[in-house]
mmCIF file of C-alpha atoms in Angstrom:
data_model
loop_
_atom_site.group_PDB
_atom_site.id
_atom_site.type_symbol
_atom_site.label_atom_id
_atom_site.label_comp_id
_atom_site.label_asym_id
_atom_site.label_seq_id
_atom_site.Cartn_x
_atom_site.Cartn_y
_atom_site.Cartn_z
ATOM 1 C CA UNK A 1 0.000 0.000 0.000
ATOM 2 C CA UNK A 2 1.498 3.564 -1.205
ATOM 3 C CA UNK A 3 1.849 6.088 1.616
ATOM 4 C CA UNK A 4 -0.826 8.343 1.674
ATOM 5 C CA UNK A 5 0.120 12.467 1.491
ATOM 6 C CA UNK A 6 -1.300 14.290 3.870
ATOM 7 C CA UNK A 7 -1.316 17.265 2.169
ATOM 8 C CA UNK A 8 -3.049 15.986 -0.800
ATOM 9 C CA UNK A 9 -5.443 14.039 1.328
ATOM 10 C CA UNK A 10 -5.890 17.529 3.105
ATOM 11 C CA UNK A 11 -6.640 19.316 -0.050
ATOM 12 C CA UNK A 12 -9.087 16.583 -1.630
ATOM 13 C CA UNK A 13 -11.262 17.015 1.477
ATOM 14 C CA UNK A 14 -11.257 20.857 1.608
ATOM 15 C CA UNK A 15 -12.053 20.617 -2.223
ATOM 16 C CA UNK A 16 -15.039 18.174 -0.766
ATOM 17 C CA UNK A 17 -16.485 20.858 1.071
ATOM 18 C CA UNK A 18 -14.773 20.154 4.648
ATOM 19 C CA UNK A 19 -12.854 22.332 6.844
ATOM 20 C CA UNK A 20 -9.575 21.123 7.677
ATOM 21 C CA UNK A 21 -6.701 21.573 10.331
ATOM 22 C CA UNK A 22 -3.509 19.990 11.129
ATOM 23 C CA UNK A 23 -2.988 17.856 13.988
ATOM 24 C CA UNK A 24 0.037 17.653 16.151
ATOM 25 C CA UNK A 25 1.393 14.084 14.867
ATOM 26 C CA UNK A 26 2.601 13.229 18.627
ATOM 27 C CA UNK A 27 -0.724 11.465 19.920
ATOM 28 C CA UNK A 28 -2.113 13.762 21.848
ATOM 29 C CA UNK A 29 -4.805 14.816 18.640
ATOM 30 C CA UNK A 30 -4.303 18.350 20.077
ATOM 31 C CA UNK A 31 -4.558 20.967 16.730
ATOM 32 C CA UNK A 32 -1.458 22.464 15.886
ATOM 33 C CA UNK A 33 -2.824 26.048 14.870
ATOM 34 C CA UNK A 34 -5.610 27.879 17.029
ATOM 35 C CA UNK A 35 -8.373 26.997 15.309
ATOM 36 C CA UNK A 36 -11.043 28.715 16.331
ATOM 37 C CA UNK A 37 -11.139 30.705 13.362
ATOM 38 C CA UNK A 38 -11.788 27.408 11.280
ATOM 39 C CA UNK A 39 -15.232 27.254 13.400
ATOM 40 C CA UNK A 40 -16.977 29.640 10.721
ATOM 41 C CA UNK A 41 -14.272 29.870 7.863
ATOM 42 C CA UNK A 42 -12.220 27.352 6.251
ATOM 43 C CA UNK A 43 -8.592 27.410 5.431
ATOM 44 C CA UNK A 44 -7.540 28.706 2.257
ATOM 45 C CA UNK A 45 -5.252 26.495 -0.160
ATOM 46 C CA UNK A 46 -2.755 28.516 0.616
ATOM 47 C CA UNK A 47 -2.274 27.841 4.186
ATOM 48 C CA UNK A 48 -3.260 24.039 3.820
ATOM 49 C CA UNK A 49 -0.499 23.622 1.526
ATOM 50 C CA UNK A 50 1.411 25.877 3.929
ATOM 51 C CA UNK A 51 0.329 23.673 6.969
ATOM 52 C CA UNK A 52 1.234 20.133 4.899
ATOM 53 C CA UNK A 53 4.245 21.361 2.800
ATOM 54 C CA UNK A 54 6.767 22.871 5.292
ATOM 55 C CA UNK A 55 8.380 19.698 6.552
ATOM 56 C CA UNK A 56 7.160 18.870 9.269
ATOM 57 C CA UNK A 57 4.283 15.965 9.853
ATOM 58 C CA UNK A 58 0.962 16.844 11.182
ATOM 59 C CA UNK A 59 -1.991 14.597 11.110
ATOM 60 C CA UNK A 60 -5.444 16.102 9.423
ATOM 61 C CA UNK A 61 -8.855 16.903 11.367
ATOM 62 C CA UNK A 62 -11.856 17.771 9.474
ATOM 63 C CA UNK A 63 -13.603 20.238 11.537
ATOM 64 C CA UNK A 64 -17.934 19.628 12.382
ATOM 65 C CA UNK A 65 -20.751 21.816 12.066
ATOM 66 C CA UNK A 66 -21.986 24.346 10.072
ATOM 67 C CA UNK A 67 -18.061 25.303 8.448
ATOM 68 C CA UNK A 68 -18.081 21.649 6.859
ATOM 69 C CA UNK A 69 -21.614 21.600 5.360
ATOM 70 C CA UNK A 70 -23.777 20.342 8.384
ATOM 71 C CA UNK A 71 -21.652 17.428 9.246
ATOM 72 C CA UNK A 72 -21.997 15.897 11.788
ATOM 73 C CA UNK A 73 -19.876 12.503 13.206
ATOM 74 C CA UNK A 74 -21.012 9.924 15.447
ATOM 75 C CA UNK A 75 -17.632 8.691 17.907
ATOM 76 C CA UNK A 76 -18.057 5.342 19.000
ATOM 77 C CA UNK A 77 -16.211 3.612 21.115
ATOM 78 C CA UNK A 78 -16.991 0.207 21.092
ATOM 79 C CA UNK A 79 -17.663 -2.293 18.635
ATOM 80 C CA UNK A 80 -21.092 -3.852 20.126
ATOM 81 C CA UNK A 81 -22.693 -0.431 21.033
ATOM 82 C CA UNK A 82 -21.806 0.620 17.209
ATOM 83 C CA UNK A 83 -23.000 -2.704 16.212
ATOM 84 C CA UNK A 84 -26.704 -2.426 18.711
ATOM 85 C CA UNK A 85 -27.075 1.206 17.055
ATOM 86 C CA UNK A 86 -26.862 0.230 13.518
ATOM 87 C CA UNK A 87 -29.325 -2.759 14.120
ATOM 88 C CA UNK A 88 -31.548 -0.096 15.378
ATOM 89 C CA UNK A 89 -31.070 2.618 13.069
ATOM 90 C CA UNK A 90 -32.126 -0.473 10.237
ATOM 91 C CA UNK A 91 -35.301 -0.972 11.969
ATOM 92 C CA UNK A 92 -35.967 2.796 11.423
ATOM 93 C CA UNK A 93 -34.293 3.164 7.662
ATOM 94 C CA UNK A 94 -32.899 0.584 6.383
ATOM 95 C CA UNK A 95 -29.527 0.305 4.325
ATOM 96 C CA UNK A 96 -29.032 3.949 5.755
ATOM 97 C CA UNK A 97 -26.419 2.971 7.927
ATOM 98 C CA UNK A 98 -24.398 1.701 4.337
ATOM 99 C CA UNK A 99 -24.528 4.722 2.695
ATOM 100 C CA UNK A 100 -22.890 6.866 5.222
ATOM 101 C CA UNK A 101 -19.129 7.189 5.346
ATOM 102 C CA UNK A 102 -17.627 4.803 7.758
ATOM 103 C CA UNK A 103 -13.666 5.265 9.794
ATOM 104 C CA UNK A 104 -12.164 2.694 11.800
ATOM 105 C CA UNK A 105 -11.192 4.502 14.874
ATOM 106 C CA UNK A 106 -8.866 2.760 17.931
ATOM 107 C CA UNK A 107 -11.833 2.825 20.143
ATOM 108 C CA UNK A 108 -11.085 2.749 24.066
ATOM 109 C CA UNK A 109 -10.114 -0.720 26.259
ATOM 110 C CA UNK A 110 -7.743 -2.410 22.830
ATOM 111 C CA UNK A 111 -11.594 -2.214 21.097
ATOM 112 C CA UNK A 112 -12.130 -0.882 17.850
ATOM 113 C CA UNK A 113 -14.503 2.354 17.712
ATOM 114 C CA UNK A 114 -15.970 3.555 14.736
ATOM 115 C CA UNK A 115 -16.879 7.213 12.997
ATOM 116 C CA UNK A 116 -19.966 7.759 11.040
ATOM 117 C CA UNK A 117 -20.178 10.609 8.773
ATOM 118 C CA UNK A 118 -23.241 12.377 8.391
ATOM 119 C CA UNK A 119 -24.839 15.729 6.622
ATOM 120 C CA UNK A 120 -27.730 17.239 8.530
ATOM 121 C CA UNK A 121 -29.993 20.064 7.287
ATOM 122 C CA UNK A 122 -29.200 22.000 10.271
ATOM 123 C CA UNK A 123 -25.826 21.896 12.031
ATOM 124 C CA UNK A 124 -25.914 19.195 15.027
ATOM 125 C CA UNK A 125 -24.575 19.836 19.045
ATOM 126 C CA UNK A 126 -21.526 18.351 20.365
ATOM 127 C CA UNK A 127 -22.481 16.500 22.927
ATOM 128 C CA UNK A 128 -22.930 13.113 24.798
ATOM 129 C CA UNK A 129 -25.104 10.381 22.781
ATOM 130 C CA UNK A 130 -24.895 7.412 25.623
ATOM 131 C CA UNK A 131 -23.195 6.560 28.378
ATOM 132 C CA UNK A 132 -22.213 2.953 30.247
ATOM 133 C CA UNK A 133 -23.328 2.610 33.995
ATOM 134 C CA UNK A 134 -20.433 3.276 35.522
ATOM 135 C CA UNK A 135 -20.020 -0.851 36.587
ATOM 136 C CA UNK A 136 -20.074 -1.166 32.839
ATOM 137 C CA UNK A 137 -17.407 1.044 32.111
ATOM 138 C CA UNK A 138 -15.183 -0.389 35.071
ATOM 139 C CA UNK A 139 -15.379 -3.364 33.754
ATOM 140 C CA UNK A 140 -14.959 -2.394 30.257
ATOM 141 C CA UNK A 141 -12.245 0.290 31.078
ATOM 142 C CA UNK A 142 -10.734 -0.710 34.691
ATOM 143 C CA UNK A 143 -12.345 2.878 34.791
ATOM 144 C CA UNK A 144 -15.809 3.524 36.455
ATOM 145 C CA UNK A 145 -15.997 6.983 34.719
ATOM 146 C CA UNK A 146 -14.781 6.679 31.308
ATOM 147 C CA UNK A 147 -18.294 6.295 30.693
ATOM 148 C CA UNK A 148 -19.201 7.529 27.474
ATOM 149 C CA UNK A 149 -19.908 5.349 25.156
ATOM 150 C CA UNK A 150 -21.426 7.178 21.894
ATOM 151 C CA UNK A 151 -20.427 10.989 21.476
ATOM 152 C CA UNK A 152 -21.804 13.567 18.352
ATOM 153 C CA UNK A 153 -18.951 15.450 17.183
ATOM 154 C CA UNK A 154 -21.316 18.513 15.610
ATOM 155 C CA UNK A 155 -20.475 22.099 15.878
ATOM 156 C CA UNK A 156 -17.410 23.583 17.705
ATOM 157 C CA UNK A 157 -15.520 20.065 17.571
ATOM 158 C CA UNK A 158 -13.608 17.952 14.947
ATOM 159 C CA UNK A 159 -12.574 14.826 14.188
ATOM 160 C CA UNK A 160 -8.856 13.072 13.575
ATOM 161 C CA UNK A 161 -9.456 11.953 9.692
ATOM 162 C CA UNK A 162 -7.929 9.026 7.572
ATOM 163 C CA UNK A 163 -4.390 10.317 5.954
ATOM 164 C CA UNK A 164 -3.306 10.883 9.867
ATOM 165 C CA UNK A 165 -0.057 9.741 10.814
#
């Protein structure tokens, strides 16, 4: 498999209609640029190429909300919850769940998460979807308050995208 470049993986999402930002490449997914501004305005070409061209490595976050064309991104973090969700989202719509754009994620407790992609007519809240009782997440976690177990990533938040380090 070819290495991917960031910087052209930054630029085909801009050109997509998303808002991008780089990423610190150290783990810590903090943004490398304050990035409030990218709330309500994407980044120009210019400083995306600037951002991904000078040599050094940053990973890429597409920014929620209004800036990205109403998307919103549901943040899994476990593999049954995402599975329990979809199998009641098909109830509701069925093959929905297939047509929205899916990212493997690393999930918490060595369990896979999962992203779902999604354009709303109006821009969505960040916020807290569900939660595990806390015995849950002990015994999921070794942590009885790492509770959460589905977040929206909507409008003042982003998300670490695929071309990341």
């Amino acid at each position: 498999m070819a290495a991917v470049d960031v910087r052209e993986q930054a630029v085909e999402y801009a050109v997509g209609g998303l808002s991008v930002i780089p990423i610190l490449a150290d783990g810590s997914k903090a943004a490398s640029v304050k990035w409030d501004p990218y709330k309500s305005t994407p980044a120009t070409q210019e400083e995306i190429s600037r951002w991904f061209s000078n040599g050094k490595v940053f990973g890429i976050a597409i920014v929620c909300g209004k800036v990205s064309g109403n998307l919103g991104v549901f943040d899994f973090e476990y593999p049954d919850v995402f599975q329990k969700f979809c199998e009641l989202v098909e109830i509701d719509a069925p093959a929905l769940i297939a047509k929205l754009p899916q990212v493997a994620t690393p999930g918490k407790a060595g369990q896979p998460g999962r992203h779902l992609y999604t354009r709303t007519l109006t821009p969505l809240a960040t916020g807290k979807l569900a939660r595990l009782t806390p015995e849950d997440a002990l015994q999921r976690t070794g942590d009885k308050g790492k509770t959460t177990a589905i977040e929206i990533r909507g409008e003042g938040s982003y998300v670490l995208a695929p071309g990341s380090p």
